[in-house]
Coordinates of C-alpha atoms (C1' of nucleotides) in Angstrom, one line a residue:
Chain A
M55 CA 233.3 -106.0 -75.3
S56 CA 230.2 -104.5 -75.1
F57 CA 227.6 -103.9 -78.0
Y58 CA 224.2 -102.3 -76.8
V59 CA 221.3 -102.6 -79.4
T60 CA 218.8 -99.9 -79.6
T61 CA 215.6 -100.0 -82.1
P62 CA 213.5 -96.7 -82.1
I63 CA 210.7 -96.1 -79.5
Y64 CA 207.3 -96.6 -82.0
Y65 CA 205.1 -94.0 -81.3
V66 CA 201.9 -95.3 -79.8
N67 CA 199.8 -93.2 -81.7
S68 CA 199.3 -96.1 -83.6
T69 CA 199.8 -99.6 -83.6
P70 CA 202.3 -101.7 -85.0
H71 CA 203.3 -102.7 -88.8
I72 CA 205.3 -104.3 -90.7
G73 CA 207.9 -101.9 -91.3
H74 CA 208.3 -102.0 -87.2
A75 CA 208.5 -105.7 -86.7
Y76 CA 211.3 -105.3 -89.5
T77 CA 213.7 -103.0 -87.3
T78 CA 213.2 -104.4 -84.4
I79 CA 214.2 -107.9 -85.4
A80 CA 216.5 -107.4 -87.6
A81 CA 218.3 -105.4 -84.4
D82 CA 217.7 -109.1 -83.1
I83 CA 218.9 -110.3 -85.3
V84 CA 222.2 -108.9 -85.1
V85 CA 221.9 -109.0 -81.0
R86 CA 221.3 -112.6 -81.3
H87 CA 224.3 -113.3 -83.1
R88 CA 226.5 -111.6 -80.6
R89 CA 225.3 -113.3 -78.3
Q90 CA 226.3 -116.7 -80.6
R91 CA 230.0 -115.1 -80.1
G92 CA 230.2 -114.4 -76.5
E93 CA 229.6 -110.6 -77.0
E94 CA 227.9 -109.2 -73.2
T95 CA 225.6 -107.7 -74.8
F96 CA 221.9 -104.7 -73.7
F97 CA 218.7 -104.7 -76.6
L98 CA 216.1 -102.6 -75.8
T99 CA 213.4 -101.3 -77.3
G100 CA 209.7 -100.0 -76.5
T101 CA 207.6 -96.7 -76.6
D102 CA 207.3 -92.8 -77.4
E103 CA 204.2 -92.5 -75.9
H104 CA 204.1 -88.0 -75.3
G105 CA 203.9 -85.2 -78.0
S106 CA 200.2 -83.1 -78.7
N107 CA 199.7 -85.9 -81.2
I108 CA 198.7 -88.9 -78.7
P109 CA 195.6 -87.1 -76.2
R110 CA 194.3 -85.7 -79.8
V111 CA 193.8 -89.4 -81.5
A112 CA 192.7 -90.6 -77.5
E113 CA 190.0 -88.6 -77.5
E114 CA 189.2 -89.4 -81.6
A115 CA 189.2 -92.9 -80.0
G116 CA 186.8 -91.8 -76.7
L117 CA 189.7 -93.4 -74.7
E118 CA 191.2 -91.7 -70.9
L119 CA 195.5 -90.5 -72.3
R120 CA 196.7 -92.8 -69.9
E121 CA 194.2 -96.2 -71.0
F122 CA 194.9 -95.4 -74.7
V123 CA 198.5 -94.4 -74.2
D124 CA 198.6 -98.7 -72.4
R125 CA 196.7 -99.7 -74.9
N126 CA 198.7 -99.0 -77.9
A127 CA 201.6 -99.4 -75.6
A128 CA 200.6 -103.1 -74.9
A129 CA 200.1 -103.9 -79.3
F130 CA 203.7 -103.2 -79.4
Q131 CA 204.9 -104.9 -76.4
E132 CA 202.9 -108.2 -78.1
M133 CA 204.9 -107.2 -81.7
T134 CA 207.6 -107.1 -80.1
V135 CA 207.7 -111.3 -78.1
R136 CA 205.1 -111.9 -81.1
V137 CA 208.6 -111.9 -83.2
N138 CA 210.1 -113.0 -81.0
A139 CA 212.9 -110.8 -79.7
S140 CA 214.8 -111.1 -77.0
N141 CA 215.3 -107.3 -75.5
D142 CA 216.1 -107.0 -72.1
F143 CA 214.1 -103.7 -72.0
F144 CA 211.3 -102.3 -72.6
V145 CA 210.9 -98.6 -72.1
R146 CA 208.0 -96.2 -72.0
T147 CA 208.5 -93.1 -72.1
T148 CA 205.7 -91.7 -69.4
D149 CA 207.9 -94.3 -66.8
P150 CA 208.0 -91.5 -64.5
R151 CA 211.5 -92.9 -64.3
H152 CA 212.8 -91.6 -67.8
G153 CA 210.8 -88.5 -67.4
A154 CA 213.5 -87.5 -64.7
L155 CA 216.1 -89.1 -66.6
V156 CA 215.5 -86.4 -69.4
Q157 CA 215.5 -83.9 -66.9
E158 CA 219.1 -84.1 -65.5
F159 CA 219.8 -84.5 -69.1
L160 CA 218.7 -81.0 -70.2
Q161 CA 219.7 -79.2 -67.4
R162 CA 223.0 -80.3 -67.6
I163 CA 223.3 -78.6 -71.1
Y164 CA 220.8 -75.8 -69.7
E165 CA 223.8 -75.3 -67.4
R166 CA 225.9 -75.4 -70.1
G167 CA 225.1 -72.8 -71.7
D168 CA 223.0 -74.3 -75.9
I169 CA 219.6 -73.7 -73.6
Y170 CA 218.3 -69.8 -74.4
E171 CA 214.6 -68.8 -74.3
G172 CA 213.4 -67.7 -77.7
V173 CA 209.9 -66.8 -79.4
Y174 CA 208.7 -68.9 -82.1
A175 CA 206.1 -67.8 -85.0
G176 CA 205.4 -70.0 -87.0
L177 CA 203.9 -72.9 -89.1
Y178 CA 203.1 -75.7 -87.3
C179 CA 201.7 -79.0 -88.5
T180 CA 200.9 -81.1 -85.4
R181 CA 200.9 -84.4 -86.8
C182 CA 204.3 -83.7 -87.2
E183 CA 205.8 -82.3 -84.6
A184 CA 207.3 -80.2 -86.6
F185 CA 207.2 -76.6 -88.1
Y186 CA 206.7 -75.8 -91.5
T187 CA 207.8 -73.1 -93.6
E188 CA 205.4 -71.7 -96.7
A189 CA 207.1 -73.3 -99.1
E190 CA 207.8 -76.3 -97.9
L191 CA 203.4 -76.7 -98.8
V192 CA 201.7 -78.1 -100.1
D193 CA 198.1 -76.3 -101.5
G194 CA 198.9 -74.3 -98.6
L195 CA 198.0 -78.0 -96.3
C196 CA 201.5 -80.2 -95.3
P197 CA 202.9 -82.0 -97.7
Q198 CA 203.0 -85.7 -94.9
H199 CA 199.1 -85.3 -94.0
G200 CA 197.8 -83.2 -96.2
I201 CA 195.7 -81.4 -93.5
P202 CA 196.1 -77.2 -93.2
P203 CA 198.9 -76.5 -90.2
D204 CA 198.0 -74.1 -87.1
F205 CA 199.5 -70.6 -86.7
V206 CA 201.8 -70.8 -83.8
E207 CA 204.0 -67.6 -82.0
E208 CA 204.6 -69.1 -78.4
K209 CA 207.8 -69.0 -75.6
N210 CA 209.9 -71.9 -76.2
Y211 CA 213.4 -72.4 -75.2
F212 CA 215.5 -73.3 -78.0
F213 CA 218.5 -75.9 -78.3
R214 CA 221.6 -74.1 -80.1
L215 CA 222.2 -76.8 -83.0
S216 CA 223.6 -74.0 -84.7
A217 CA 226.9 -74.4 -82.8
Y218 CA 227.4 -78.0 -83.2
Q219 CA 228.4 -78.0 -87.1
E220 CA 231.3 -78.4 -87.0
A221 CA 231.5 -80.5 -84.5
L222 CA 229.6 -82.2 -85.9
L223 CA 231.6 -82.1 -89.4
R224 CA 234.2 -83.1 -87.9
L225 CA 232.5 -85.8 -86.2
Y226 CA 231.9 -87.8 -89.5
D227 CA 235.6 -86.6 -91.1
E228 CA 236.6 -88.7 -88.0
R229 CA 234.9 -92.1 -88.4
R230 CA 233.4 -92.9 -91.8
E231 CA 231.8 -95.0 -89.9
I232 CA 228.8 -93.9 -87.4
V233 CA 226.3 -94.0 -90.4
L234 CA 226.2 -96.7 -92.4
P235 CA 225.6 -97.5 -94.7
S236 CA 228.0 -95.1 -96.6
F237 CA 224.7 -93.1 -98.8
R238 CA 223.1 -92.2 -95.2
Y239 CA 226.5 -91.1 -94.2
N240 CA 226.6 -88.7 -97.5
E241 CA 223.3 -87.5 -96.6
A242 CA 223.6 -86.7 -92.6
R243 CA 227.3 -85.1 -93.7
S244 CA 226.0 -82.7 -96.8
F245 CA 223.1 -81.9 -93.3
I246 CA 225.3 -80.7 -91.8
E247 CA 227.6 -79.8 -93.8
R248 CA 224.6 -77.3 -95.4
G249 CA 224.2 -75.2 -92.0
L250 CA 221.9 -75.5 -89.1
D251 CA 218.9 -73.2 -87.5
D252 CA 218.5 -74.0 -83.9
I253 CA 215.2 -76.4 -82.6
S254 CA 213.0 -75.6 -79.6
V255 CA 213.1 -78.3 -77.6
S256 CA 209.5 -76.8 -75.6
R257 CA 206.8 -76.5 -76.0
A258 CA 203.7 -74.1 -73.6
S259 CA 200.7 -75.1 -75.4
Q260 CA 201.3 -78.8 -74.2
R261 CA 200.9 -80.6 -71.0
W262 CA 201.1 -83.6 -72.0
G263 CA 205.0 -84.5 -71.6
V264 CA 208.3 -84.0 -69.1
P265 CA 207.6 -80.7 -68.0
I266 CA 210.5 -78.6 -68.7
P267 CA 213.1 -78.1 -64.7
W268 CA 214.0 -74.1 -64.2
D269 CA 209.9 -73.6 -65.8
T270 CA 206.9 -76.5 -65.5
S271 CA 205.0 -74.2 -67.5
Q272 CA 206.5 -76.0 -70.4
V273 CA 206.9 -79.3 -71.3
V274 CA 209.9 -81.2 -73.4
Y275 CA 209.8 -81.7 -77.3
V276 CA 208.4 -85.2 -77.6
W277 CA 211.5 -85.6 -80.0
V278 CA 214.4 -84.2 -77.5
D279 CA 212.2 -86.5 -75.1
A280 CA 212.0 -89.6 -77.9
L281 CA 215.3 -89.8 -78.2
I282 CA 216.8 -89.0 -74.4
N283 CA 215.9 -93.0 -73.9
Y284 CA 218.8 -95.0 -75.6
W285 CA 220.0 -93.2 -73.2
S286 CA 218.4 -93.4 -70.0
A287 CA 217.0 -96.8 -70.5
L288 CA 220.1 -97.2 -68.9
G289 CA 219.8 -95.9 -65.7
F290 CA 217.0 -97.5 -64.2
A291 CA 216.3 -100.8 -67.1
R292 CA 218.1 -103.0 -64.0
A293 CA 216.9 -102.1 -60.2
D294 CA 220.4 -102.7 -59.0
E295 CA 222.3 -101.2 -61.5
D296 CA 223.4 -98.8 -63.2
L297 CA 224.1 -100.1 -67.2
R298 CA 225.2 -96.1 -68.5
P299 CA 228.9 -97.1 -67.3
R300 CA 228.6 -100.7 -69.1
F301 CA 226.9 -99.6 -72.7
W302 CA 227.5 -95.9 -73.2
P303 CA 228.2 -94.9 -75.8
E304 CA 228.6 -98.9 -77.4
V305 CA 225.0 -97.9 -79.0
R306 CA 223.7 -99.2 -81.9
H307 CA 220.9 -97.8 -83.2
F308 CA 218.5 -99.4 -85.5
L309 CA 216.0 -96.2 -87.2
A310 CA 214.3 -96.2 -90.4
K311 CA 215.6 -94.0 -92.8
D312 CA 212.5 -91.1 -92.6
I313 CA 213.9 -90.6 -89.1
L314 CA 217.7 -89.6 -89.9
K315 CA 218.2 -85.8 -89.2
F316 CA 217.1 -87.0 -85.4
H317 CA 219.3 -88.9 -84.8
C318 CA 222.3 -88.5 -87.4
V319 CA 222.5 -84.5 -86.5
I320 CA 220.7 -84.0 -84.3
W321 CA 221.3 -87.1 -81.4
P322 CA 224.3 -86.9 -81.1
A323 CA 224.8 -82.9 -80.9
L324 CA 221.7 -83.0 -77.8
L325 CA 225.0 -85.4 -76.7
L326 CA 228.4 -83.4 -77.4
A327 CA 225.6 -80.4 -75.7
A328 CA 225.6 -82.4 -71.8
G329 CA 229.4 -83.4 -72.3
L330 CA 228.1 -86.7 -73.3
E331 CA 230.1 -89.5 -75.9
V332 CA 227.9 -90.0 -78.8
P333 CA 226.9 -93.2 -80.0
R334 CA 229.0 -96.0 -81.4
Q335 CA 226.9 -96.3 -84.5
L336 CA 224.2 -96.1 -86.6
F337 CA 222.8 -97.7 -88.8
V338 CA 219.7 -96.7 -91.5
H339 CA 217.2 -98.6 -93.4
G340 CA 215.5 -98.2 -96.4
Y341 CA 211.4 -99.6 -96.5
L342 CA 209.5 -102.1 -97.2
L343 CA 207.2 -102.2 -99.9
L344 CA 204.7 -104.2 -100.7
D345 CA 204.1 -104.8 -104.4
E346 CA 206.3 -102.1 -104.7
R347 CA 204.3 -99.9 -103.4
K348 CA 205.2 -97.4 -99.7
I349 CA 203.1 -99.2 -97.2
S350 CA 201.0 -96.7 -95.6
K351 CA 197.0 -95.6 -94.1
S352 CA 196.4 -94.1 -96.3
A353 CA 197.8 -96.4 -99.7
G354 CA 195.7 -99.1 -97.8
N355 CA 198.5 -101.5 -98.1
V356 CA 199.2 -102.1 -94.1
I357 CA 200.4 -105.3 -93.2
D358 CA 199.9 -106.5 -89.6
P359 CA 202.6 -108.4 -89.2
L360 CA 200.9 -111.0 -86.4
D361 CA 198.5 -111.8 -88.9
L362 CA 201.7 -113.6 -90.9
I363 CA 203.2 -115.4 -88.1
D364 CA 200.0 -116.9 -87.5
V365 CA 199.4 -118.1 -90.9
Y366 CA 203.4 -118.8 -91.2
G367 CA 204.9 -118.9 -87.3
V368 CA 207.7 -116.8 -86.0
D369 CA 210.9 -117.9 -88.5
P370 CA 208.6 -117.5 -92.2
V371 CA 208.6 -114.0 -91.3
R372 CA 211.7 -113.4 -89.3
F373 CA 214.3 -115.7 -92.7
Y374 CA 211.3 -114.1 -95.3
L375 CA 212.3 -110.2 -94.4
F376 CA 216.4 -109.8 -94.9
R377 CA 216.2 -113.0 -97.5
V378 CA 214.7 -111.1 -100.2
A379 CA 215.6 -107.5 -99.6
T380 CA 218.7 -106.9 -99.6
F381 CA 219.2 -104.5 -95.3
G382 CA 219.9 -100.8 -96.3
Q383 CA 218.2 -100.5 -100.0
D384 CA 214.0 -100.8 -100.0
G385 CA 212.6 -104.2 -100.9
S386 CA 209.7 -104.9 -102.0
I387 CA 207.8 -107.9 -100.3
S388 CA 204.6 -109.6 -100.7
L389 CA 202.4 -112.4 -99.6
Q390 CA 203.4 -114.8 -102.0
G391 CA 207.2 -114.5 -102.4
L392 CA 207.0 -115.3 -98.6
H393 CA 204.8 -118.1 -99.2
E394 CA 207.1 -119.0 -102.6
R395 CA 210.3 -118.5 -100.1
Y396 CA 208.4 -120.8 -97.2
E397 CA 207.8 -123.7 -99.2
R398 CA 210.8 -123.5 -101.3
E399 CA 213.6 -122.7 -99.0
L400 CA 212.3 -123.8 -95.6
G401 CA 210.1 -126.4 -96.5
N402 CA 211.8 -128.0 -98.8
E403 CA 214.9 -127.2 -99.1
L404 CA 215.1 -127.0 -95.4
G405 CA 212.7 -128.9 -93.4
N406 CA 213.7 -131.2 -96.0
L407 CA 216.9 -131.9 -95.9
L408 CA 215.6 -132.7 -92.4
S409 CA 213.6 -135.2 -93.0
R410 CA 215.7 -137.5 -95.2
T411 CA 219.0 -137.2 -93.2
T412 CA 216.8 -138.1 -90.0
A413 CA 215.3 -141.5 -92.0
M414 CA 218.1 -142.0 -93.8
V415 CA 219.7 -142.3 -90.0
A416 CA 217.4 -144.3 -88.4
R417 CA 216.5 -146.4 -91.2
Y418 CA 220.0 -147.5 -92.5
R419 CA 221.7 -147.8 -88.4
D420 CA 218.5 -147.3 -86.1
G421 CA 219.1 -144.6 -85.4
R422 CA 223.5 -143.9 -84.2
L423 CA 225.0 -141.8 -86.2
R424 CA 229.5 -141.8 -85.1
A425 CA 232.0 -139.5 -86.1
A426 CA 233.5 -139.7 -88.5
E427 CA 235.6 -137.8 -90.9
V428 CA 234.1 -134.8 -92.6
S429 CA 234.8 -134.4 -96.3
G430 CA 237.5 -131.5 -98.2
A431 CA 234.9 -129.2 -100.0
L432 CA 231.6 -130.0 -97.5
G433 CA 233.9 -129.0 -95.0
A434 CA 236.1 -126.2 -95.5
Q435 CA 232.7 -124.8 -97.1
I436 CA 231.4 -125.4 -93.3
D437 CA 234.9 -123.6 -92.1
R438 CA 233.9 -120.6 -94.4
V439 CA 230.5 -119.8 -92.9
G440 CA 231.6 -120.2 -89.4
G441 CA 234.9 -117.5 -90.5
E442 CA 232.9 -115.1 -93.1
V443 CA 228.9 -115.1 -91.6
P444 CA 230.3 -112.4 -88.3
A445 CA 232.0 -110.4 -91.1
R446 CA 228.9 -109.5 -92.6
L447 CA 227.1 -109.2 -89.6
D448 CA 229.6 -106.8 -88.2
E449 CA 228.5 -104.7 -91.0
F450 CA 225.1 -105.1 -91.2
D451 CA 224.7 -106.9 -94.2
L452 CA 221.6 -109.3 -92.9
T453 CA 221.4 -110.3 -96.2
G454 CA 225.1 -111.4 -97.3
A455 CA 225.5 -113.5 -94.5
L456 CA 221.6 -115.4 -95.0
E457 CA 223.2 -116.2 -97.9
L458 CA 226.4 -117.6 -97.3
V459 CA 224.7 -119.8 -94.8
W460 CA 222.1 -121.3 -97.6
E461 CA 224.4 -122.1 -100.6
L462 CA 225.6 -125.0 -97.5
V463 CA 221.9 -125.7 -97.1
R464 CA 221.7 -126.1 -101.1
S465 CA 224.9 -127.8 -100.6
L466 CA 224.1 -130.2 -98.8
N467 CA 221.3 -130.8 -100.8
R468 CA 223.5 -131.7 -103.6
H469 CA 225.5 -133.9 -101.2
V470 CA 222.4 -136.1 -100.8
E471 CA 222.4 -136.8 -104.4
Q472 CA 226.2 -137.3 -105.5
S473 CA 226.6 -140.0 -102.8
A474 CA 223.1 -141.7 -103.2
P475 CA 223.1 -142.4 -99.6
W476 CA 220.7 -145.7 -100.6
E477 CA 223.1 -146.8 -103.2
L478 CA 225.6 -147.8 -100.2
A479 CA 222.9 -149.4 -98.0
K480 CA 222.4 -151.9 -100.6
D481 CA 226.6 -152.5 -100.5
E482 CA 227.8 -154.9 -97.3
S483 CA 230.8 -153.1 -98.5
R484 CA 229.8 -150.0 -98.3
A485 CA 229.8 -149.5 -95.1
A486 CA 232.5 -147.5 -94.1
E487 CA 231.3 -145.4 -97.1
L488 CA 227.2 -144.5 -95.9
D489 CA 228.3 -143.7 -92.1
R490 CA 230.3 -141.4 -93.6
V491 CA 227.9 -139.6 -95.5
L492 CA 225.2 -139.7 -93.0
Y493 CA 228.1 -138.3 -90.2
E494 CA 228.5 -134.7 -93.1
L495 CA 224.5 -134.8 -93.3
G496 CA 224.8 -134.3 -89.9
D497 CA 227.0 -132.3 -89.3
G498 CA 226.6 -129.8 -92.0
L499 CA 223.0 -129.4 -90.4
R500 CA 224.0 -128.5 -86.9
A501 CA 226.5 -126.1 -88.2
V502 CA 223.1 -124.9 -90.4
A503 CA 221.6 -124.5 -88.0
V504 CA 223.9 -122.7 -85.5
A505 CA 225.0 -120.5 -87.6
V506 CA 221.1 -119.2 -89.2
A507 CA 220.0 -119.8 -85.0
S508 CA 220.4 -115.7 -84.9
F509 CA 217.9 -115.8 -88.1
V510 CA 215.0 -118.7 -87.0
P511 CA 215.5 -119.4 -83.6
D512 CA 212.8 -121.1 -83.0
A513 CA 213.7 -123.8 -86.2
S514 CA 217.3 -124.5 -84.5
E515 CA 216.6 -125.4 -81.7
R516 CA 214.3 -128.2 -83.8
I517 CA 217.6 -128.8 -85.8
L518 CA 219.3 -129.4 -82.9
S519 CA 216.8 -131.4 -81.3
A520 CA 216.4 -134.1 -84.2
L521 CA 220.1 -134.7 -84.5
G522 CA 220.0 -135.1 -80.7
Q523 CA 222.7 -132.1 -80.0
P524 CA 223.6 -130.5 -77.5
L525 CA 221.5 -127.0 -78.0
E526 CA 224.2 -124.9 -77.2
L527 CA 224.4 -122.2 -79.9
G528 CA 227.5 -120.6 -79.3
W529 CA 229.5 -119.3 -82.7
E530 CA 232.2 -121.6 -82.2
R531 CA 230.4 -124.9 -83.0
V532 CA 229.6 -123.4 -86.2
A533 CA 232.5 -125.4 -87.9
A534 CA 233.6 -128.7 -89.0
G535 CA 234.0 -131.7 -87.6
R536 CA 231.8 -130.8 -83.4
F537 CA 228.2 -133.6 -84.6
V538 CA 227.5 -134.9 -80.8
E539 CA 227.6 -139.1 -81.4
T540 CA 224.2 -139.9 -81.0
D541 CA 221.8 -143.3 -80.9
A542 CA 218.0 -141.1 -80.6
I543 CA 218.5 -140.4 -84.1
E544 CA 214.6 -140.7 -85.8
P545 CA 213.0 -139.2 -88.5
A546 CA 212.0 -136.0 -88.0
P547 CA 208.5 -134.3 -88.0
P548 CA 208.6 -132.3 -91.5
L549 CA 210.4 -128.7 -89.9
F550 CA 208.3 -126.1 -92.2
P551 CA 204.6 -127.4 -93.0
R552 CA 202.5 -127.3 -95.1
V553 CA 200.5 -123.5 -95.1
D554 CA 197.2 -122.9 -97.3
A555 CA 198.8 -120.5 -100.6
P556 CA 197.1 -117.2 -100.3
T557 CA 194.0 -115.8 -100.8
P558 CA 194.1 -114.1 -103.9
A559 CA 193.0 -110.9 -102.6
G560 CA 195.0 -110.8 -99.9
Chain B
rG105 C1' 219.7 -76.1 -108.6
rG106 C1' 223.3 -79.2 -104.5
rC107 C1' 224.6 -83.9 -103.2
rG108 C1' 222.9 -88.7 -103.3
rG109 C1' 221.0 -93.5 -104.7
rC110 C1' 219.2 -96.3 -108.7
rG111 C1' 218.8 -98.4 -114.5
rU112 C1' 223.0 -105.5 -115.6
rA113 C1' 219.2 -112.6 -118.7
rG114 C1' 211.5 -112.7 -118.0
rC115 C1' 211.0 -111.5 -112.9
rU116 C1' 213.9 -110.3 -108.7
rC117 C1' 219.1 -108.8 -107.6
rA118 C1' 224.7 -109.8 -106.9
rG119 C1' 229.2 -108.8 -108.9
rC120 C1' 234.6 -104.7 -103.3
rU121 C1' 239.5 -101.4 -104.1
rG122 C1' 238.8 -102.3 -113.0
rG123 C1' 241.6 -107.8 -115.6
rU124 C1' 240.6 -115.2 -117.8
rU125 C1' 234.7 -116.8 -122.6
rA126 C1' 229.6 -111.1 -117.0
rG127 C1' 227.1 -114.2 -112.3
rA128 C1' 223.0 -116.1 -108.4
rG129 C1' 217.8 -117.5 -107.4
rC130 C1' 213.7 -117.6 -109.4
rA131 C1' 210.3 -118.7 -113.3
rG132 C1' 210.0 -122.1 -118.7
rC133 C1' 212.4 -126.5 -121.0
rG134 C1' 215.0 -131.3 -121.7
rG135 C1' 216.4 -135.6 -117.8
rA136 C1' 217.6 -137.6 -113.3
rA137 C1' 217.2 -140.6 -109.0
rU138 C1' 213.3 -142.3 -104.7
rC139 C1' 216.7 -141.4 -98.3
rA140 C1' 212.8 -137.5 -98.2
rU141 C1' 207.1 -132.5 -96.9
rA142 C1' 206.1 -135.5 -104.8
rA143 C1' 211.1 -132.6 -101.4
rU144 C1' 215.8 -133.4 -104.3
rC145 C1' 219.3 -133.0 -107.7
rC146 C1' 221.7 -132.6 -113.4
rG147 C1' 221.3 -130.1 -118.0
rU148 C1' 219.6 -125.2 -120.7
rG149 C1' 220.6 -118.4 -121.8
rU150 C1' 222.4 -114.2 -129.2
rG151 C1' 221.6 -110.4 -121.5
rU152 C1' 223.2 -103.1 -127.2
rC153 C1' 225.7 -104.5 -118.3
rG154 C1' 220.4 -97.5 -119.5
rC155 C1' 222.6 -93.5 -123.4
rA156 C1' 227.1 -91.1 -125.9
rG157 C1' 231.7 -90.4 -125.7
rG158 C1' 236.6 -91.0 -122.9
rU159 C1' 241.0 -92.8 -120.1
rU160 C1' 243.5 -97.8 -120.0
rC161 C1' 247.2 -103.0 -122.7
rG162 C1' 242.1 -104.1 -121.3
rA163 C1' 235.7 -100.8 -117.9
rG164 C1' 229.5 -104.3 -116.1
rU165 C1' 233.2 -101.6 -112.4
rC166 C1' 236.9 -94.7 -113.0
rC167 C1' 236.2 -90.3 -115.8
rU168 C1' 232.6 -86.2 -118.7
rG169 C1' 227.6 -85.6 -121.2
rC170 C1' 223.1 -87.4 -121.0
rC171 C1' 217.5 -89.6 -120.1
rG172 C1' 215.0 -92.3 -116.9
rC173 C1' 213.0 -93.5 -111.5
rC174 C1' 213.6 -92.5 -107.1
rG175 C1' 215.7 -89.9 -101.9
rC176 C1' 217.4 -85.6 -99.2
rU177 C1' 217.8 -80.7 -99.8
rA178 C1' 217.4 -75.3 -100.8
rC179 C1' 215.4 -72.1 -104.3
rC180 C1' 212.8 -68.8 -107.0
rA181 C1' 213.5 -63.9 -109.7

RNA sequence: GGCGGCGUAGCUCAGCUGGUUAGAGCAGCGGAAUCAUAAUCCGUGUGUCGCAGGUUCGAGUCCUGCCGCCGCUACCA
């Protein structure tokens, strides 16, 4: 079974913020988990570099076009690396190999008859790359950007989106889970239901883009160019293999709610028109709100994820985002919340659990941990994590999956208190009891490490190392009693050391 | 206007196809312990489950209406 995951390709018009990191991390968690289950995976992310905004913004920045997109693409590549995303490829739409496949894709639709020539006249917001009707404007300005739209009249090529209404409805009816969560499915379906207008897929007045193959005086509309990346990248990501037969259409697209229509309506229609299969699934997540407010430049509350990573490290940021907010819904984050979760849950509940466990093994048993039996309730809970976490991740309930693992962390701390190894250590006749408790703690912590590996990969490794366990993450190891005997456990250094509290000014 | 989401303890939220005295975490208060990054554990909640009706033996959970917040979308004589 192959499993292909994508993030949107991010627009190099601006630099990365926490919202980009959120989508990338979500996709990464899911794909890492699938690898743990031994599935064949491919994880794609990248940048969207065409469109009329780019020449304008580049000029404002005083840079050559190429220089500008290279610089901003590099910022997204750095973000990808810094959040520890395990992507298999990073696609850029300015890559000529992408351009060639975009042309091939459009040519197919053209030849099959669903692209025709027409004239578009209307109000156009260059920032949105979208046309507006008078009614959509607010005080005559673009509702998104608050700038006056331009009146544009030009010859364009149109895609017969309107012809795909029935096919799309049929698709939605046959595959209820094509768009998740279900309320996003409803949103997309009702949009299709009320009728679709044809869309312009070319721009006559622009030069920065992929030329229309049969009329090189025009370039491909940036959104169409961008969507095709999901299919094109598989064609050239590997020099020695076209990956499309292997991974298309087993794709899961992750995206934020603002680009639902492009992904859930236009993209499947384009694929149908090109005679290709539609995506297996699309997951539409919500927005992160900073202190209850939408994150935006105009609100002045943009967070650079790299700043947070500099202070707390990458794992805590990955952890926090899926701990506070239910994935799929909008969710509130705050610097203080991150700090509190870091301290309490990562530092105290998990980090300290490792510290106390390893310290006791070192102190009472000279670092030796021998196989013993894992008692009923605890063993059952470990096995339950192994069984139920995959089910939650299969439906992209990242928050629920993490909560299940955390309940096990809490149980282990409770187990320490209830069995009080320091009491057992005082009584030679209870040596076997002590051995068993220490083994249970070690085994439970080991299982936790494997179970949270997709969320906090670095910490997972450090836990396994501290316990003298092999760095093997196969999901079958999330089960009781898989601890490998060892003689070399030393008191572990703090897994998540204290950091200074954030300044109120932020 | 249509469609959809949300409204549950001070705060953040779970509560799937209706069923024992409505839950978790945080914060607060009280206590225990000392293996540990003073980290942990235990106890502690008189909540009109937005409001009003209805269906049912039984509703936070279904239906209707209404109120408030939000999203998508349409339209305006």
